[in-house]
XYZ file of C-alpha atoms in Angstrom:
622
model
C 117.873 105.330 63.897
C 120.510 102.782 63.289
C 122.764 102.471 66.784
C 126.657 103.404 66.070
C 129.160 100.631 67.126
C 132.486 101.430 69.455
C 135.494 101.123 67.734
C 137.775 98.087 68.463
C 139.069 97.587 71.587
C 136.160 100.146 73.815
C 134.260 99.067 76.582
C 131.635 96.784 74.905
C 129.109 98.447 77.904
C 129.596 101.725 75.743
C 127.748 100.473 72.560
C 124.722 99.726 74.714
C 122.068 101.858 73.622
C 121.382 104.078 77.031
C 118.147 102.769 77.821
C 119.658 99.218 78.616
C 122.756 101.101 80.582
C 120.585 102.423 83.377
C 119.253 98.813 84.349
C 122.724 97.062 83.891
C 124.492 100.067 86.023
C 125.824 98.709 89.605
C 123.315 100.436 92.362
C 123.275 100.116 95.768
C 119.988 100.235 98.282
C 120.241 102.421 101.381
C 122.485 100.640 104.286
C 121.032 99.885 107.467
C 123.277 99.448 110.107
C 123.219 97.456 113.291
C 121.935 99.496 116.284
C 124.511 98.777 119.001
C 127.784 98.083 116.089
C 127.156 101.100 113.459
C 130.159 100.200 111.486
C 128.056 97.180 110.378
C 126.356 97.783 107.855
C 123.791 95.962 105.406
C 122.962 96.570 101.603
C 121.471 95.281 98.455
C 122.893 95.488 95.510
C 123.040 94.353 91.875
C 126.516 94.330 91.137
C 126.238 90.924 90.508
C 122.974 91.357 87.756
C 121.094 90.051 90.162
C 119.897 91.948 93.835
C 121.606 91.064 96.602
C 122.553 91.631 99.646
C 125.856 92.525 100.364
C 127.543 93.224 104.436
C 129.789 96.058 104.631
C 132.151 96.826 107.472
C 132.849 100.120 107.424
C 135.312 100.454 110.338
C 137.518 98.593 107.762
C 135.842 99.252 104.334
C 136.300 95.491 103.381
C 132.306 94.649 101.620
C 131.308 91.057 100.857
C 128.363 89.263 99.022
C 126.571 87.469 101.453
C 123.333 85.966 99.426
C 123.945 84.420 95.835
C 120.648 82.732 94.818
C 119.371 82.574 91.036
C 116.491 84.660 91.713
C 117.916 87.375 93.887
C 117.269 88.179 97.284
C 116.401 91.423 99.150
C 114.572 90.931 102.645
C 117.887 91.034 105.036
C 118.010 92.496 108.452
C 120.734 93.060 111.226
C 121.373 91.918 114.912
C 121.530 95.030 116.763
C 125.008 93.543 118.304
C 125.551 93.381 114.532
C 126.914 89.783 114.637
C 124.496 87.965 112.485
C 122.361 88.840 109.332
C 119.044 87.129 108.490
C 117.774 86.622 105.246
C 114.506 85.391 103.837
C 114.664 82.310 102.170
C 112.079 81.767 98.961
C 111.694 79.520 96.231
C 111.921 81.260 92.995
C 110.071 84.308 94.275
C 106.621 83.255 95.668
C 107.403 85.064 98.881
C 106.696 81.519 100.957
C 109.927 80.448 102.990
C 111.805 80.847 106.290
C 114.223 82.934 107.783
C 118.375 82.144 107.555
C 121.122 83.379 109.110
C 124.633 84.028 108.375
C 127.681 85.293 110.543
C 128.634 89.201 109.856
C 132.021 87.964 108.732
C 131.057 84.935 106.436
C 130.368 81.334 107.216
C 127.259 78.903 106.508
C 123.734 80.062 106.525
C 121.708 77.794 109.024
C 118.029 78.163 109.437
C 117.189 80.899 112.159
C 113.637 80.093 113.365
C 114.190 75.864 113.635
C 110.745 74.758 114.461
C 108.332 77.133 112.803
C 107.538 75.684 109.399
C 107.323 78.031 106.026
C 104.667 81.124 105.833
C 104.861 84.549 104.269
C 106.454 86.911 106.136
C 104.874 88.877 108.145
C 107.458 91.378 110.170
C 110.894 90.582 112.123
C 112.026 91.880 115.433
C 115.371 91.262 116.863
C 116.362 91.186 120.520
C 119.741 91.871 121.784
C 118.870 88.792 123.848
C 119.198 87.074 120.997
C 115.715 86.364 120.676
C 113.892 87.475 117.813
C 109.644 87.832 117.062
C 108.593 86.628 113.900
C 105.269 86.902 112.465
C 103.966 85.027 110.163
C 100.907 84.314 107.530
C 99.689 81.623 106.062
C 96.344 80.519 104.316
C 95.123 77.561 106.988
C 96.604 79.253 109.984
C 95.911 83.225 109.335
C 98.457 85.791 111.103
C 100.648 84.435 114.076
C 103.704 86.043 116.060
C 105.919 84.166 117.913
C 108.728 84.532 119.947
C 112.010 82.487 119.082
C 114.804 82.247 121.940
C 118.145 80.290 121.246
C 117.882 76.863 122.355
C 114.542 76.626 122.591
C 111.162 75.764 121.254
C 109.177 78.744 119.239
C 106.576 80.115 121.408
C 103.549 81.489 119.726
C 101.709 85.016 121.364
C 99.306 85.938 118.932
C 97.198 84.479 116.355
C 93.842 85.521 114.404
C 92.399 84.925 111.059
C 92.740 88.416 109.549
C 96.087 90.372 108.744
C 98.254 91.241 111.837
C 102.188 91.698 111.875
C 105.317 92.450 114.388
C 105.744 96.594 114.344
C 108.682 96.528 116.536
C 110.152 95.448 119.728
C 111.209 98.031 122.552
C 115.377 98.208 123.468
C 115.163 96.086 126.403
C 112.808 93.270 124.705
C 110.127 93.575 127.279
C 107.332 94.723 124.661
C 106.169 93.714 121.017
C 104.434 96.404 119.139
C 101.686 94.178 117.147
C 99.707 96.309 113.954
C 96.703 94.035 113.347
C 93.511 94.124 111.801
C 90.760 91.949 113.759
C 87.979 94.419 112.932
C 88.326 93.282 109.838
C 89.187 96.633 107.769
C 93.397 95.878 106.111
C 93.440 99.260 105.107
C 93.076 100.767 108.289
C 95.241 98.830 111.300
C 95.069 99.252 114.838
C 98.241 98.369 117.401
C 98.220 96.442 120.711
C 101.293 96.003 123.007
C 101.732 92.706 124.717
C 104.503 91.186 126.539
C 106.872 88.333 125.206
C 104.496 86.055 126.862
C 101.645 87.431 124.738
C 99.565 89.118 127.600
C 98.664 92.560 126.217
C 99.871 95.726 128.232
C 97.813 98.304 126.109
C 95.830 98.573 122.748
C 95.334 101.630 120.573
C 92.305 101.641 117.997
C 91.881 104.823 116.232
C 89.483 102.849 113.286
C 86.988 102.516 116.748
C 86.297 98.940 115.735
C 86.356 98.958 112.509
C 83.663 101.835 112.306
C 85.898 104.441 111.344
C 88.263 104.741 108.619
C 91.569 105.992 110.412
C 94.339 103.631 110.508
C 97.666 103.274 112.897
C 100.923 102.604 111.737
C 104.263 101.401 114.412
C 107.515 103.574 113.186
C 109.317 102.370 115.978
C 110.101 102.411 119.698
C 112.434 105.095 121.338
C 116.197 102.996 120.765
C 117.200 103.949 124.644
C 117.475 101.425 127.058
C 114.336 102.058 129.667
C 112.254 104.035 126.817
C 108.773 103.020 126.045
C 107.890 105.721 124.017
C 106.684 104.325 120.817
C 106.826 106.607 117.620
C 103.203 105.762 115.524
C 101.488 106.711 112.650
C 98.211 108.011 112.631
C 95.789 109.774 109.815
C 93.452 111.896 112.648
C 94.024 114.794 110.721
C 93.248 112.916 106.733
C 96.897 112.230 106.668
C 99.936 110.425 107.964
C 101.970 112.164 110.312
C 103.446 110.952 113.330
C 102.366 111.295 117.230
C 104.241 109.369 120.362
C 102.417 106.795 122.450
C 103.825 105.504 125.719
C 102.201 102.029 125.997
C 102.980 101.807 129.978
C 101.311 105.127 130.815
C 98.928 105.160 127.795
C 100.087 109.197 127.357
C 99.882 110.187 123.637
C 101.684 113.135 122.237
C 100.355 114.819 119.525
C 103.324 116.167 117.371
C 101.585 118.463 115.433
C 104.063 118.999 112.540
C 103.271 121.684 110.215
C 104.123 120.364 107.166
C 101.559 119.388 104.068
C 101.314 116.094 103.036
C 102.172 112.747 104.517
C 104.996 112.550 107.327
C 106.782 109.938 108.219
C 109.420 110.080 110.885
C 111.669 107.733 112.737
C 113.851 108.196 116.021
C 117.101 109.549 116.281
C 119.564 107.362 118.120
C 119.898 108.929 121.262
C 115.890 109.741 121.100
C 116.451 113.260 121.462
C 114.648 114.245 118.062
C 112.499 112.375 115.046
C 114.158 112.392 111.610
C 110.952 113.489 109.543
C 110.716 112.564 105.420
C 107.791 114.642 104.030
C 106.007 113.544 101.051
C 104.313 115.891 99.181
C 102.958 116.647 95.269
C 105.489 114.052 94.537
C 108.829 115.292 96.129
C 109.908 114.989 99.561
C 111.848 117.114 102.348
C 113.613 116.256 105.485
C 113.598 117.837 108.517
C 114.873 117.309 112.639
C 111.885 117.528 115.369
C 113.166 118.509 118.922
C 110.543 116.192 120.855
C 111.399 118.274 123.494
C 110.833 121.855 122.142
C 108.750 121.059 118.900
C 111.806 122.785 116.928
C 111.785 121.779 113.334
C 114.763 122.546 110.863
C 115.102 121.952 107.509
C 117.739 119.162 106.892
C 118.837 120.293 103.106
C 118.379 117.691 100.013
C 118.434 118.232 96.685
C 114.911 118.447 94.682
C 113.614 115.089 94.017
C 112.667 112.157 96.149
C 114.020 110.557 99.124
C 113.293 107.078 98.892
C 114.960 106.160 102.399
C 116.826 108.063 105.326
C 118.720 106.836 108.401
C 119.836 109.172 111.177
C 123.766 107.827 112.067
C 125.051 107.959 115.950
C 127.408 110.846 115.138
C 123.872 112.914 113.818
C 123.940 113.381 110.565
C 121.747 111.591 107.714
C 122.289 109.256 105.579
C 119.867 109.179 102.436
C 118.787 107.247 98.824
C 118.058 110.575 96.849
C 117.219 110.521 92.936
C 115.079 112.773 90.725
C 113.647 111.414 87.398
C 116.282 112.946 85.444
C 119.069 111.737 87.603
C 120.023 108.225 89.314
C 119.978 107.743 92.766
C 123.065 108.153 95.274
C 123.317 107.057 98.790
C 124.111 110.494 100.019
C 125.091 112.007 103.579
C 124.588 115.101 104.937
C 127.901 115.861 105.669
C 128.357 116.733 101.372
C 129.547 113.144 100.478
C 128.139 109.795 98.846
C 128.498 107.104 100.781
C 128.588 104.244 98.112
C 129.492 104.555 94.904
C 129.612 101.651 93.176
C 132.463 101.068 90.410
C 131.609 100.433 86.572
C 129.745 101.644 84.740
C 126.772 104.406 85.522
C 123.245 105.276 85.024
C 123.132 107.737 82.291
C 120.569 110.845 82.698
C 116.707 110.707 81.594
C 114.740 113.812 80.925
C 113.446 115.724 83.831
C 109.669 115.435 84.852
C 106.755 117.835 84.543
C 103.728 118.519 86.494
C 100.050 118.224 84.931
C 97.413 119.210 87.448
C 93.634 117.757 86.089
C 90.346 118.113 86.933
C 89.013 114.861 87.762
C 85.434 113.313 88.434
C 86.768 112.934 91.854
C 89.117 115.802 92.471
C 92.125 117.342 90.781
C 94.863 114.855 89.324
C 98.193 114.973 89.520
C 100.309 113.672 87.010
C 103.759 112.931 86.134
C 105.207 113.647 82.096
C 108.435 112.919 80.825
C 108.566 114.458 77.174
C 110.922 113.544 74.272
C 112.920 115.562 72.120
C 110.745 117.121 69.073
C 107.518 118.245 68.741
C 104.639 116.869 69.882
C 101.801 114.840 69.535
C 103.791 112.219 70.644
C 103.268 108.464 70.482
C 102.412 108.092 74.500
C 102.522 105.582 77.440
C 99.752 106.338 80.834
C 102.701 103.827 82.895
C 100.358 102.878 85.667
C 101.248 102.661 88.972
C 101.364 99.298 91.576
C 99.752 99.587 94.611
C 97.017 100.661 94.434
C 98.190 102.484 97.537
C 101.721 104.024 96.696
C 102.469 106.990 94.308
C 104.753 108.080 91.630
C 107.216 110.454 92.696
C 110.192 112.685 90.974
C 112.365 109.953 91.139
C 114.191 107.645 88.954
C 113.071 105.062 86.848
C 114.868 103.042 84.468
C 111.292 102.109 82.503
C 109.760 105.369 81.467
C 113.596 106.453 80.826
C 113.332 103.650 78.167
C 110.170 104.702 76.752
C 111.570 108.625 76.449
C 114.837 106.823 74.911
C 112.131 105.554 72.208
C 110.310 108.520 71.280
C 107.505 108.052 73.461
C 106.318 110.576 75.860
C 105.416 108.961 79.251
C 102.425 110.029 81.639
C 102.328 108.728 85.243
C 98.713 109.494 86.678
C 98.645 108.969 91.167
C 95.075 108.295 90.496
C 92.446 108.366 93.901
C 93.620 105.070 95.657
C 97.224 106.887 95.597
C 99.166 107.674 98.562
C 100.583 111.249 99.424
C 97.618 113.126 98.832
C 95.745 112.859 102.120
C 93.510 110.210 103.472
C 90.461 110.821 101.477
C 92.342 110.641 98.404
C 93.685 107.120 99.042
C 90.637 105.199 100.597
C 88.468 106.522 97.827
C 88.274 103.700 95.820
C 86.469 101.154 97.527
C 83.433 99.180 96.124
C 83.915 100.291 92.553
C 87.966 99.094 92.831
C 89.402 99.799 89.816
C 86.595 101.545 87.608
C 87.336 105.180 89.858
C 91.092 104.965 89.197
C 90.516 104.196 85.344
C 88.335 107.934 85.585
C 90.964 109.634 87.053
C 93.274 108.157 83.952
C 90.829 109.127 81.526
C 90.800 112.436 82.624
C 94.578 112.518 82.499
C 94.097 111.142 79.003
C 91.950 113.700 77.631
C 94.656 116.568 78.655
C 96.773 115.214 77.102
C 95.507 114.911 73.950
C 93.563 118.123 73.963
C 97.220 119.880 75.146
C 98.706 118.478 71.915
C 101.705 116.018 74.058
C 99.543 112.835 73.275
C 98.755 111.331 69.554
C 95.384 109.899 70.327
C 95.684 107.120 67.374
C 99.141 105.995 69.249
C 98.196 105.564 72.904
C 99.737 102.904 75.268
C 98.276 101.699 78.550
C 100.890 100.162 80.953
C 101.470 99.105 84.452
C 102.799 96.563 86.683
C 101.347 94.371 89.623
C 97.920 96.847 90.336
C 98.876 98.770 87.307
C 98.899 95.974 85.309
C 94.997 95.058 86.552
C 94.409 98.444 85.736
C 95.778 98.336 82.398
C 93.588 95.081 81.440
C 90.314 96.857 83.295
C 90.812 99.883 81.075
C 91.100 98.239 78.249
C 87.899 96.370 78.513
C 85.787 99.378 79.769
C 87.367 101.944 77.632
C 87.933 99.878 74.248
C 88.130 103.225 71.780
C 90.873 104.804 73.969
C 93.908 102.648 73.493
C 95.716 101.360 70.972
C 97.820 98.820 72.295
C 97.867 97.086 75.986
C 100.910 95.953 78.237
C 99.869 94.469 81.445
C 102.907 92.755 83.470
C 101.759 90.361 86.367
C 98.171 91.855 86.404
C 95.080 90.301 88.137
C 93.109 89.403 85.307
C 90.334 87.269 86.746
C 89.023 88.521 90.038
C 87.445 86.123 91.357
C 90.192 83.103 90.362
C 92.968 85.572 92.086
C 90.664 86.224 94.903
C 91.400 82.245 95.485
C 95.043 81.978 94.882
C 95.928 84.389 96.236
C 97.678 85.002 99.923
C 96.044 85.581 102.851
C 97.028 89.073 103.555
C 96.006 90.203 100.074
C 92.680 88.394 100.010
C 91.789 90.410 103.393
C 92.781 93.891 101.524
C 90.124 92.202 98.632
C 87.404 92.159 101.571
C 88.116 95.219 102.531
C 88.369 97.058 99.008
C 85.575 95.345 97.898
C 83.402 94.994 101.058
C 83.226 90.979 101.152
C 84.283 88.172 99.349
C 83.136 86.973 96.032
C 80.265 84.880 97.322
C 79.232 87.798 99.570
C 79.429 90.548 96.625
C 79.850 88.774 93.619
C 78.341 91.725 91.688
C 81.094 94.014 92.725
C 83.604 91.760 91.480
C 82.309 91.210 88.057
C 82.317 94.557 87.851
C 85.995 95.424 88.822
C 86.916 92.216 87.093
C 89.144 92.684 83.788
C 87.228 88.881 82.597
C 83.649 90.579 82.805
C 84.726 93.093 79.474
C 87.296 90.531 77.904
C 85.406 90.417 74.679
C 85.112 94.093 74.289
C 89.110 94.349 74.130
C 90.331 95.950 71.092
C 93.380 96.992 71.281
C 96.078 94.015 70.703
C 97.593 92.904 74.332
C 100.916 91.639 75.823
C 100.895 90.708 79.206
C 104.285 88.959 81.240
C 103.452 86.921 84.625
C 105.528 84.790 87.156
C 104.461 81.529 87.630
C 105.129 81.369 91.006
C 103.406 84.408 91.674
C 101.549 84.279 94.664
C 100.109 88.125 94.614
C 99.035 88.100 90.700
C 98.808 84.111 90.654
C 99.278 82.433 86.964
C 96.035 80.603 86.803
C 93.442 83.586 87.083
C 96.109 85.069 84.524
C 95.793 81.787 82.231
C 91.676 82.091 82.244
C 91.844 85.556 80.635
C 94.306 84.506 78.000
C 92.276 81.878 77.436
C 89.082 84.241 76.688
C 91.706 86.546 74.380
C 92.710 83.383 72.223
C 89.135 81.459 71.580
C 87.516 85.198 70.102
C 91.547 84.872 68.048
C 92.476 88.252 69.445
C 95.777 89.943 69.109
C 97.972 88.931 71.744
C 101.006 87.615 73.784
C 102.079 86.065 76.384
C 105.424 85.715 78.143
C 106.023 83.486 81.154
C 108.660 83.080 83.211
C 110.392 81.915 86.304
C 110.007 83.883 89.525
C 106.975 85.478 91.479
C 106.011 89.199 91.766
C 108.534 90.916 88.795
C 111.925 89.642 88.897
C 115.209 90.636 90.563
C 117.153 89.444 88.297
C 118.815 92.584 85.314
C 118.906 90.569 82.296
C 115.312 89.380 82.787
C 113.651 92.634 83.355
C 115.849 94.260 80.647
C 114.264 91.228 78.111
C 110.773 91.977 79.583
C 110.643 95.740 78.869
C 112.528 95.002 75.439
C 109.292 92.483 74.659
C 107.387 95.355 75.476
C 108.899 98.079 73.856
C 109.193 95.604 70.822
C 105.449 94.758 70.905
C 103.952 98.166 71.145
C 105.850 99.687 68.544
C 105.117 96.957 65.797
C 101.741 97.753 66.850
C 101.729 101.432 66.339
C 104.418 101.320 63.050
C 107.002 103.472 65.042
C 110.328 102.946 65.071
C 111.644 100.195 67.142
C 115.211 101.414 68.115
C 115.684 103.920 70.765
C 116.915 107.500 69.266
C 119.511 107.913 71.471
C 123.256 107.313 70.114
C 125.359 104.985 72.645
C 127.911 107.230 74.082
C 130.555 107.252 77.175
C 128.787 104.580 80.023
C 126.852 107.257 82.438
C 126.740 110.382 80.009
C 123.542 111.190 77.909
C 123.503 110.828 74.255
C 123.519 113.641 71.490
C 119.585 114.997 72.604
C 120.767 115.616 75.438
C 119.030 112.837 77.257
């Protein structure tokens, strides 16, 4: 449908076509505010068109920029006296760099950790010493924590060759919650407790070694001076939900919270109660534990997701809140939103349905986001990252897009996803890859045999895991789709396997059960390179080059394989690691897409939506 044009003199944002308005719309991230100055706040933000963070004093209202690099930034955290905020420093989004600092008010960064060269991060703790633990990772050292003091040298208090991290540090300093996995198993941590000076005070191993398949988690210590409570996560019961372990006394409490689905919870500020989020068939619900009576009370959102929650000092909440037919707010309990940022806003997508499927492995659930008309519809299986996270009822500018276009959209949490119980999530090891792709399947045959999916016009699509996904499927299941987009995929096990970072090549061993020399059969076989010349369906694929997750090389050996048998494809390359923070470029990348798959198919290539007033749908209602 050919897009209308404003007349002289509008808003040029109100010819965009609606699609590109939800990206371009200023949004703000959740605030976290420094524990002993609440008023201080930090946020990130893309006001700019690039994510950023952003310091907010909110005694006085007065909000500044306080990062401006060309490829964003996001990883920021507070002081808890709230006078400094420190940043991650990159280059160009391959996650390897130190941590800055900046004053609350404004001034020069300087480096915050002198002495300890550039790693990937690997968790921040801040003392109100003014000491901080950082961990770190990197490929010739492993995992190591150390403690940084001002003035003085960095002192390291933990290293080992597999995946470890700093959980948290207790109010008066004097212990460092430590998640590691030595047993070997990165799906399935267990947490010691040391001192600053490294000597461990108490270790808690629910994985028994690494023969059993239950992980920890740290969600924080109690934030009360002379507290060592320390709030975990464990999955005794097949799923998350949280318990209280007091390191000194080694006394665990078992919370039992009746609630289905994963919990999560984090301490109020006076450590009088837990602040719960409950995940569950895609939505989520908060709710206030009394740790001292085992009260819980609903604390009332709106249906949808709640993507992050804070409990203030005064007691109420503070909460990122979206649905997939509405954009998120930062929203309080007390009735108002708490930042709203000016221009322009997100207009409205189409609300999201539930599919239920019987699986090989279980029943499916499944996200679908219909447009207007009548179906069979031309339709995108958008395949989540991960492979442990979920889609959820929330909002996404992407599948919006695809709705915009005429497309319907299915999101399948396929076994590997989170939110469904323990089982659910760990059951894809060995055959990585190939059991996710039969949940799909089974997603895909509903909807075709329902009448929402045109089987001649199918697209597979995903990002990061999804994306690996997306080239797998098309290799092992050649007659089922008709066109391909895979955005910073792994392509070529084995070659990622080798570029890759540490951390992610110890989740490999664990998914996979060894390395590539020790099981190279199971790679091949959950390698997208083994079926490259059974690919039928044309591809696109986008990658960073300075990914280090989805590194470009592995990516360069498939397209290699696609171009010397002259198959249909595309590439696009550009400047930054693991997706990109910047608008513009992810706006270009999903117009490639869009742009690609319908040329493809022979369906239209403009959205059928009508630009109309910035933040209000178009005339279907959309």
């Amino acid at each position: 449908m050919t897009q209308q044009t404003e007349p002289t003199g509008s808003d040029p944002a109100d010819a965009l076509p609606n699609w590109e308005k939800r990206f371009r719309a200023p949004r703000t991230g959740l605030p976290d505010w420094a524990e002993d100055a609440p008023d201080r706040a930090l946020f990130v933000s893309n006001a700019t068109g690039t994510f950023e963070l952003y310091a907010w004093d909110r005694a006085t209202g007065g909000q500044r920029q306080v990062t401006d690099r060309p490829n964003g930034t996001t990883d920021g955290v507070l002081t808890p006296d709230g006078e400094w905020i420190w940043w991650f420093s990159d280059t160009d989004g391959d996650e390897f760099g130190v941590w800055m600092r900046q004053p609350f008010g404004g001034g020069d960064d300087e480096p915050a950790t002198p002495g300890l060269a550039a790693a990937y991060p690997a968790g921040l703790a801040l003392g109100r010493d003014g000491g901080a633990v950082v961990g770190r990772s990197t490929d010739e050292e492993g995992s190591t924590l150390h403690v940084v003091r001002p003035g003085a040298e960095p002192v390291e208090i933990y290293r080992h060759a597999e995946s470890a991290g700093v959980g948290d540090l207790s109010h008066d300093g004097g212990l460092v919650a430590v998640e590691h996995t030595e047993h070997g198993d990165a799906m399935h941590s267990a947490l010691r407790v040391v001192r600053p000076d490294g000597t461990t005070v108490a270790e808690l191993d629910d994985s028994a070694g690494g023969t059993r398949e239950l992980g920890l988690t740290v969600l924080g210590f109690a934030p009360v001076a002379g507290d060592s409570r320390l709030l975990v996560g464990h999955q005794r019961r097949g799923r998350w939900e949280p318990m209280i372990w007091d390191p000194l006394t080694g006394e665990t409490t078992d919370l039992a919270i009746d609630l289905p689905g994963d919990v999560g919870a984090e301490w109020y500020p006076d450590g009088s109660a837990l602040l719960v989020v409950h995940s569950h068939q895609a939505r989520s619900e908060m709710w206030r534990y009394e740790t001292a009576t085992g009260d819980l009370v609903r604390v009332p959102t709106p249906d949808g997701s709640v993507s992050g929650a804070t409990a203030r000092p005064d007691g109420t909440v503070e909460y990122l809140w979206s649905s997939a037919a509405l954009p998120p707010q930062v929203r309080s309990t007390t009735g108002e939103v708490v930042l709203d940022p000016p221009g322009m806003k997100a207009p409205p997508s189409v609300p999201v349905e539930d599919a239920w499927v019987e699986g090989p492995g279980g029943t499916v659930h499944a996200l679908v986001q219909r447009p207007a008309g009548e179906g069979p519809f031309p339709t995108v299986f958008d395949v989540h990252g991960g492979p442990t996270w979920h889609d959820s009822d929330a909002f996404a500018s992407q599948p919006a897009a695809w709705v915009d276009h005429g497309f319907a959209v299915v999101r399948v949490n396929y076994r590997g996803s989170t939110g469904y119980g323990r089982a659910w999530t760990d059951a894809l090891k060995h055959r990585v890859g190939l059991i996710e792709l039969e949940d799909v399947a089974a997603v895909r045959e509903w909807a075709v045999s329902s009448g929402l999916a045109d089987p001649e016009r199918l697209v597979l699509a995903g990002g990061s895991w999804g994306g690996y996904l997306t080239l797998l499927g098309l290799g092992t299941q050649p007659d089922a789709w008709a066109v391909g987009l895979a955005a910073v995929p792994v392509a070529d096990y084995v070659t990622a396997y080798q570029d890759e970072m540490e951390a992610l090549k110890s989740l490999d061993r664990t998914l996979l059960g060894g390395t590539p020399e020790e099981v190279p059969e199971r790679y091949a076989a959950s390698s997208p390179l083994t079926y490259v010349d059974r690919v039928r369906a044309p591809v696109y694929i986008s990658a960073g080059v300075n990914d280090p997750r989805c590194p470009i090389r592995q990516v360069e050996n498939y397209v290699e394989r696609l171009a010397g048998r002259d198959h249909p494809h595309e590439v696009y390359r550009y400047d930054a690691g693991h997706g990109s923070l910047v608008v513009e470029e992810r706006i270009k990348q999903l117009r490639l897409e869009i742009e690609f798959a319908t040329r493809h198919l022979g369906t239209p290539t403009g959205p059928t939506d009508q630009p109309g007033p910035a933040g209000q749908p178009g005339p279907t209602g959309r």
